[in-house]
PDB file of C-alpha atoms in Angstrom:
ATOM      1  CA  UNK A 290     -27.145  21.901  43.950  1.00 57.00           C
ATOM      2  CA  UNK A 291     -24.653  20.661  41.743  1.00 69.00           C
ATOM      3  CA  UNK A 292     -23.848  23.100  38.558  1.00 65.00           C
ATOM      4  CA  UNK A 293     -25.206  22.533  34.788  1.00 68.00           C
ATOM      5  CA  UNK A 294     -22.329  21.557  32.514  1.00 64.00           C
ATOM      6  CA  UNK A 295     -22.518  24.014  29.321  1.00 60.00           C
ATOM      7  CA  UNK A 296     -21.105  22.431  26.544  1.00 57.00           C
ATOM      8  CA  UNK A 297     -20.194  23.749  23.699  1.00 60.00           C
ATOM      9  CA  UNK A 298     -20.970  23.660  20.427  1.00 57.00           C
ATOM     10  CA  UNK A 299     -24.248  21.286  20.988  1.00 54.00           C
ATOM     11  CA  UNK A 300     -26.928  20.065  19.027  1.00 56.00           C
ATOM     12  CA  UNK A 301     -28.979  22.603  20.877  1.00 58.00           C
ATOM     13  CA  UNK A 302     -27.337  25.561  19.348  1.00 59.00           C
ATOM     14  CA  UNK A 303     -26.875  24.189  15.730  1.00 56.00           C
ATOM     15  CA  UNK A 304     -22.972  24.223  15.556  1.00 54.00           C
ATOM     16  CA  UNK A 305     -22.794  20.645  14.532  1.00 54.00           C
ATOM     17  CA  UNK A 306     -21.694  20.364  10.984  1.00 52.00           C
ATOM     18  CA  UNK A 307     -20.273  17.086   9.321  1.00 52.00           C
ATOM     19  CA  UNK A 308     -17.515  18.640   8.030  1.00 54.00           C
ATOM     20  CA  UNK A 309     -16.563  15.529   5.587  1.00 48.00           C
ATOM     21  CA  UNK A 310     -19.451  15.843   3.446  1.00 53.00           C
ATOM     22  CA  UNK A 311     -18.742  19.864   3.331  1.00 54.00           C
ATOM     23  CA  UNK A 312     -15.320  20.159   2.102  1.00 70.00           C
ATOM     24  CA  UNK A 313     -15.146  19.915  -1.896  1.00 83.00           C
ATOM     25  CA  UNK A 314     -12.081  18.242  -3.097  1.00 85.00           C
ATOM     26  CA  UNK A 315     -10.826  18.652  -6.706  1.00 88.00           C
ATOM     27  CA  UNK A 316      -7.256  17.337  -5.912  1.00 93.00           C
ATOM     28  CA  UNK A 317      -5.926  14.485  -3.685  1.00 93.00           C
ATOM     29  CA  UNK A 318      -3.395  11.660  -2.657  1.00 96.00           C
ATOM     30  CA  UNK A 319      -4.098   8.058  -2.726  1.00 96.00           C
ATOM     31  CA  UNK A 320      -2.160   6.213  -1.011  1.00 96.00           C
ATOM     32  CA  UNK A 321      -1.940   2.105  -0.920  1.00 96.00           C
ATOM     33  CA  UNK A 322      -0.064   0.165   1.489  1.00 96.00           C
ATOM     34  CA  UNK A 323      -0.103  -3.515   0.565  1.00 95.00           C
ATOM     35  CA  UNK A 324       1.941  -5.980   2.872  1.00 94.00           C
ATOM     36  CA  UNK A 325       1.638  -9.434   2.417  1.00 95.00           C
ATOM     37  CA  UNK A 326      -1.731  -9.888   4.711  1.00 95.00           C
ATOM     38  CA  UNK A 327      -3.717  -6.790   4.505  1.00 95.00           C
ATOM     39  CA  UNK A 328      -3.967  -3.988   1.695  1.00 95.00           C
ATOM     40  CA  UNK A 329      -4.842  -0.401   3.228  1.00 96.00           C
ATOM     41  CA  UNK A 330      -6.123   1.923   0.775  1.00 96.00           C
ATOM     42  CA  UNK A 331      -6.002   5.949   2.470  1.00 96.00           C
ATOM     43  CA  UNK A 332      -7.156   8.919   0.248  1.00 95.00           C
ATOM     44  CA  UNK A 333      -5.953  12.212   1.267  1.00 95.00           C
ATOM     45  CA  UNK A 334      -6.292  15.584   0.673  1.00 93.00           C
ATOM     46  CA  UNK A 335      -2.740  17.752  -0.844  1.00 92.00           C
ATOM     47  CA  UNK A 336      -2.678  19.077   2.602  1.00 93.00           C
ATOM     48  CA  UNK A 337      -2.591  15.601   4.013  1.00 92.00           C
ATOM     49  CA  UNK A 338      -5.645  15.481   5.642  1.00 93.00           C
ATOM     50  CA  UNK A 339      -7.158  11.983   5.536  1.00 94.00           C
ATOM     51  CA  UNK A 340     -11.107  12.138   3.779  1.00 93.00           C
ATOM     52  CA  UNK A 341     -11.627   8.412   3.047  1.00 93.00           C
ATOM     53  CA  UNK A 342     -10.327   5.530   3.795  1.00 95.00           C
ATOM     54  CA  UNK A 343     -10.630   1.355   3.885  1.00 96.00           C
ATOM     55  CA  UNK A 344      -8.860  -1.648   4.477  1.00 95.00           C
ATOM     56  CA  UNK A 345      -9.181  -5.514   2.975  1.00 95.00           C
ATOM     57  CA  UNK A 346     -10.259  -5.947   6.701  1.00 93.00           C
ATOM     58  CA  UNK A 347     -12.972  -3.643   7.174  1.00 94.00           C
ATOM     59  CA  UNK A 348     -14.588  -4.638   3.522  1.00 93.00           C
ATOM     60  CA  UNK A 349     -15.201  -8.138   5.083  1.00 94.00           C
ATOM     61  CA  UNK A 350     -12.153 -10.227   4.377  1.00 93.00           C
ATOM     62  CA  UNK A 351     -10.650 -12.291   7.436  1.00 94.00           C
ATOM     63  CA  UNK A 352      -7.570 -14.504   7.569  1.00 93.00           C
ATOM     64  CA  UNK A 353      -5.235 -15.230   4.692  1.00 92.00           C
ATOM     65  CA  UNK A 354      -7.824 -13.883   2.162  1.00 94.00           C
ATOM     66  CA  UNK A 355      -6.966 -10.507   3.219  1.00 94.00           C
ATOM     67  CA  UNK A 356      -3.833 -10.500   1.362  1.00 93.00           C
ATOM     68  CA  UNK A 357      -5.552 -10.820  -2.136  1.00 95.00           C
ATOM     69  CA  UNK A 358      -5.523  -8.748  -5.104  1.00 95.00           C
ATOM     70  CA  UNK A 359      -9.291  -9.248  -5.260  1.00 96.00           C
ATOM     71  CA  UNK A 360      -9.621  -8.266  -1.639  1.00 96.00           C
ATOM     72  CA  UNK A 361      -7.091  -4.987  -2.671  1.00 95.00           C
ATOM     73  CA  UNK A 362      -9.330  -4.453  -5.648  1.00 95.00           C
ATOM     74  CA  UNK A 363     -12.385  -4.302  -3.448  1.00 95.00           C
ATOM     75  CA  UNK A 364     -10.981  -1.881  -0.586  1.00 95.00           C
ATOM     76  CA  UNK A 365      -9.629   0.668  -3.119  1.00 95.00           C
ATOM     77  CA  UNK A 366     -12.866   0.255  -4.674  1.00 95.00           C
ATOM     78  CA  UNK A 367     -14.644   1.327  -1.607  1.00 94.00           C
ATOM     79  CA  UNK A 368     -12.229   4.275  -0.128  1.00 94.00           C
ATOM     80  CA  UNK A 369     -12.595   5.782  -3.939  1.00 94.00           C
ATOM     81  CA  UNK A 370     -16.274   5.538  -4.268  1.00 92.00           C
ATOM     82  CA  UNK A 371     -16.900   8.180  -1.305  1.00 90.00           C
ATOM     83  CA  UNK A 372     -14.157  10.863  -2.961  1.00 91.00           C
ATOM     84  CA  UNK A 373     -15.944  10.528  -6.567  1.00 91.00           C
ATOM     85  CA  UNK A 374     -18.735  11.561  -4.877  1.00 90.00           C
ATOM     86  CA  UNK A 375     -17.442  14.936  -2.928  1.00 89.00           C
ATOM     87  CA  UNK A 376     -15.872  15.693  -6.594  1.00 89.00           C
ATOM     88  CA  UNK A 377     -12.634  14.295  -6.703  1.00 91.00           C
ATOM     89  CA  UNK A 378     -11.214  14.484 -10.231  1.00 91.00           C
ATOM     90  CA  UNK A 379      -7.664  14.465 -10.379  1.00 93.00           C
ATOM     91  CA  UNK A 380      -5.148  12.177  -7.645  1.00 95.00           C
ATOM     92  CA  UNK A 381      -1.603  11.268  -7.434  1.00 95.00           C
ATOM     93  CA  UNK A 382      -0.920   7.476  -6.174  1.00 96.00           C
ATOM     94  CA  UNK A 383       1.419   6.737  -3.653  1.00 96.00           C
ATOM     95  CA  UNK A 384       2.305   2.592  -3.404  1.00 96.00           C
ATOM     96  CA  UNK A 385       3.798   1.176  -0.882  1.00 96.00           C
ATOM     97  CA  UNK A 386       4.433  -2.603   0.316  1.00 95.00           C
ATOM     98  CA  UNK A 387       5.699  -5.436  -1.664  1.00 93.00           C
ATOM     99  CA  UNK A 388       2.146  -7.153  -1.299  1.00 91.00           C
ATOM    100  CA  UNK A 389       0.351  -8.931  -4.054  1.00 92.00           C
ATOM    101  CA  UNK A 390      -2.553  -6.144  -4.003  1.00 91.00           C
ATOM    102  CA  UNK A 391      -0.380  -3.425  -5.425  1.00 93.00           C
ATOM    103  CA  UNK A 392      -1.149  -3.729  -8.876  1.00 94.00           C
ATOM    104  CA  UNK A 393      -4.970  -4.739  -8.268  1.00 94.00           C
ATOM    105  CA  UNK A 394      -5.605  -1.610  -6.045  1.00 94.00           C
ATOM    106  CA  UNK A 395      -3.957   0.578  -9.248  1.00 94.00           C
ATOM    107  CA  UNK A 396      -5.797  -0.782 -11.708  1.00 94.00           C
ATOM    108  CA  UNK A 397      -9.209  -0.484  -9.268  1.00 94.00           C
ATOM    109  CA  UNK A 398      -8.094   3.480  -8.796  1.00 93.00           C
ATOM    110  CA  UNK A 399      -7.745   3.672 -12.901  1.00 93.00           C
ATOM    111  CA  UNK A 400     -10.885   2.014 -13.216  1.00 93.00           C
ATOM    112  CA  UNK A 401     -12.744   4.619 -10.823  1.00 90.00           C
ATOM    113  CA  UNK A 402     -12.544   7.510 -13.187  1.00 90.00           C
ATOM    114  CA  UNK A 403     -10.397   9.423 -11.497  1.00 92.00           C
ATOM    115  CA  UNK A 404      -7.553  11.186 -13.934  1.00 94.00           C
ATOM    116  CA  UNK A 405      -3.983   9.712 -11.927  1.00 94.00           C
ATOM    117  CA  UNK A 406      -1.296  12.827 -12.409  1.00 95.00           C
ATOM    118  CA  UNK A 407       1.287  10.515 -11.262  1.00 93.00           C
ATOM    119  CA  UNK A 408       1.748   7.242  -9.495  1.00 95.00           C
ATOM    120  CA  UNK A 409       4.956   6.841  -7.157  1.00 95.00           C
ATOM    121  CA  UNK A 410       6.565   3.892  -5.413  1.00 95.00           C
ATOM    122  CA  UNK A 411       7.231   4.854  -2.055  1.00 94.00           C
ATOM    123  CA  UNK A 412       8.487   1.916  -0.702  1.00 93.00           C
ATOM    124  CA  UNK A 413      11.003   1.871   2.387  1.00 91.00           C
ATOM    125  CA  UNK A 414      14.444   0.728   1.051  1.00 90.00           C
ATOM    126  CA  UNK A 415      17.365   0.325   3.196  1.00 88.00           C
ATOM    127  CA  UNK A 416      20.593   1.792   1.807  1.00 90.00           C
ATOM    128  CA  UNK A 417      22.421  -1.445   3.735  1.00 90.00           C
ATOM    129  CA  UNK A 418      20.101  -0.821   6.958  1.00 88.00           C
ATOM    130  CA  UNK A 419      21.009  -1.096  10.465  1.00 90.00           C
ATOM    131  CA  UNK A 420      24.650  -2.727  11.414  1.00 91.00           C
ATOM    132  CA  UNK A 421      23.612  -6.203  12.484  1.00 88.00           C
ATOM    133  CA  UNK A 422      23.843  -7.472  16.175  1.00 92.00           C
ATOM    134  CA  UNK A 423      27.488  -9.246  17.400  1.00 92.00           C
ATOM    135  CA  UNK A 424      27.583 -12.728  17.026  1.00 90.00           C
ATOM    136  CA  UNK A 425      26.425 -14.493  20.278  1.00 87.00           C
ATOM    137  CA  UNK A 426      29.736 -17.249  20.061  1.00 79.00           C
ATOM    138  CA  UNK A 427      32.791 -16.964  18.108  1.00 73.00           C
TER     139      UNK A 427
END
């Protein structure tokens, strides 16, 4: 007779919690990255912990109208609107991406409510990058 799989933390035995709705955040990070075809808007706690998030994808934009500032506008729109509600008051912006949503997604985030401490550009900039590859012919 083959052996009954105990497993643990169940539904039967009431450990399930949805931890997201649980934790109370007064504090967090917003971060935006905005490349030319997509706008991803991630909201974080200090720790780093990621609580909400959304794209220009998942909010139903396809193809080339992905890289909007109205599509941009609409994701930050979205990941915000779940933090308000756990009690988010207070965020620091992170930007990154020289996409045309970067100043739509800001002015979505100032828009929400939320009080910005500070807003950063973090974008990648190469102090004269890699060395290049040897010409192929001289």
């Amino acid at each position: 007779m083959a052996k009954a799989i105990t497993r643990v933390g169940s539904r039967k035995n009431g450990c399930i919690s949805s931890r997201k709705s649980a934790r109370r955040i007064p504090k967090g990070v917003i971060h935006v990255q905005a490349s030319f075809h997509n706008t991803i808007v991630t909201v974080t706690d200090v720790r780093g912990r990621v609580v909400s998030w959304s794209s220009a994808g998942t909010c139903g934009f396809r193809g080339t109208r992905r890289g909007t500032p109205f599509a941009a506008q609409t994701a930050a729109a979205t990941a915000i609107r779940t933090v308000v509600d756990q009690g988010m008051q207070r965020a620091e912006v992170m930007i990154k991406g020289p996409g045309l949503g970067r100043d739509a997604a800001l002015r979505a985030i100032r828009r929400s409510g939320i009080v910005l401490t500070f807003v950063r550009d973090v974008t990648p900039m190469p102090h004269n990058g890699c060395r290049p590859p040897k010409k192929r012919r001289v």
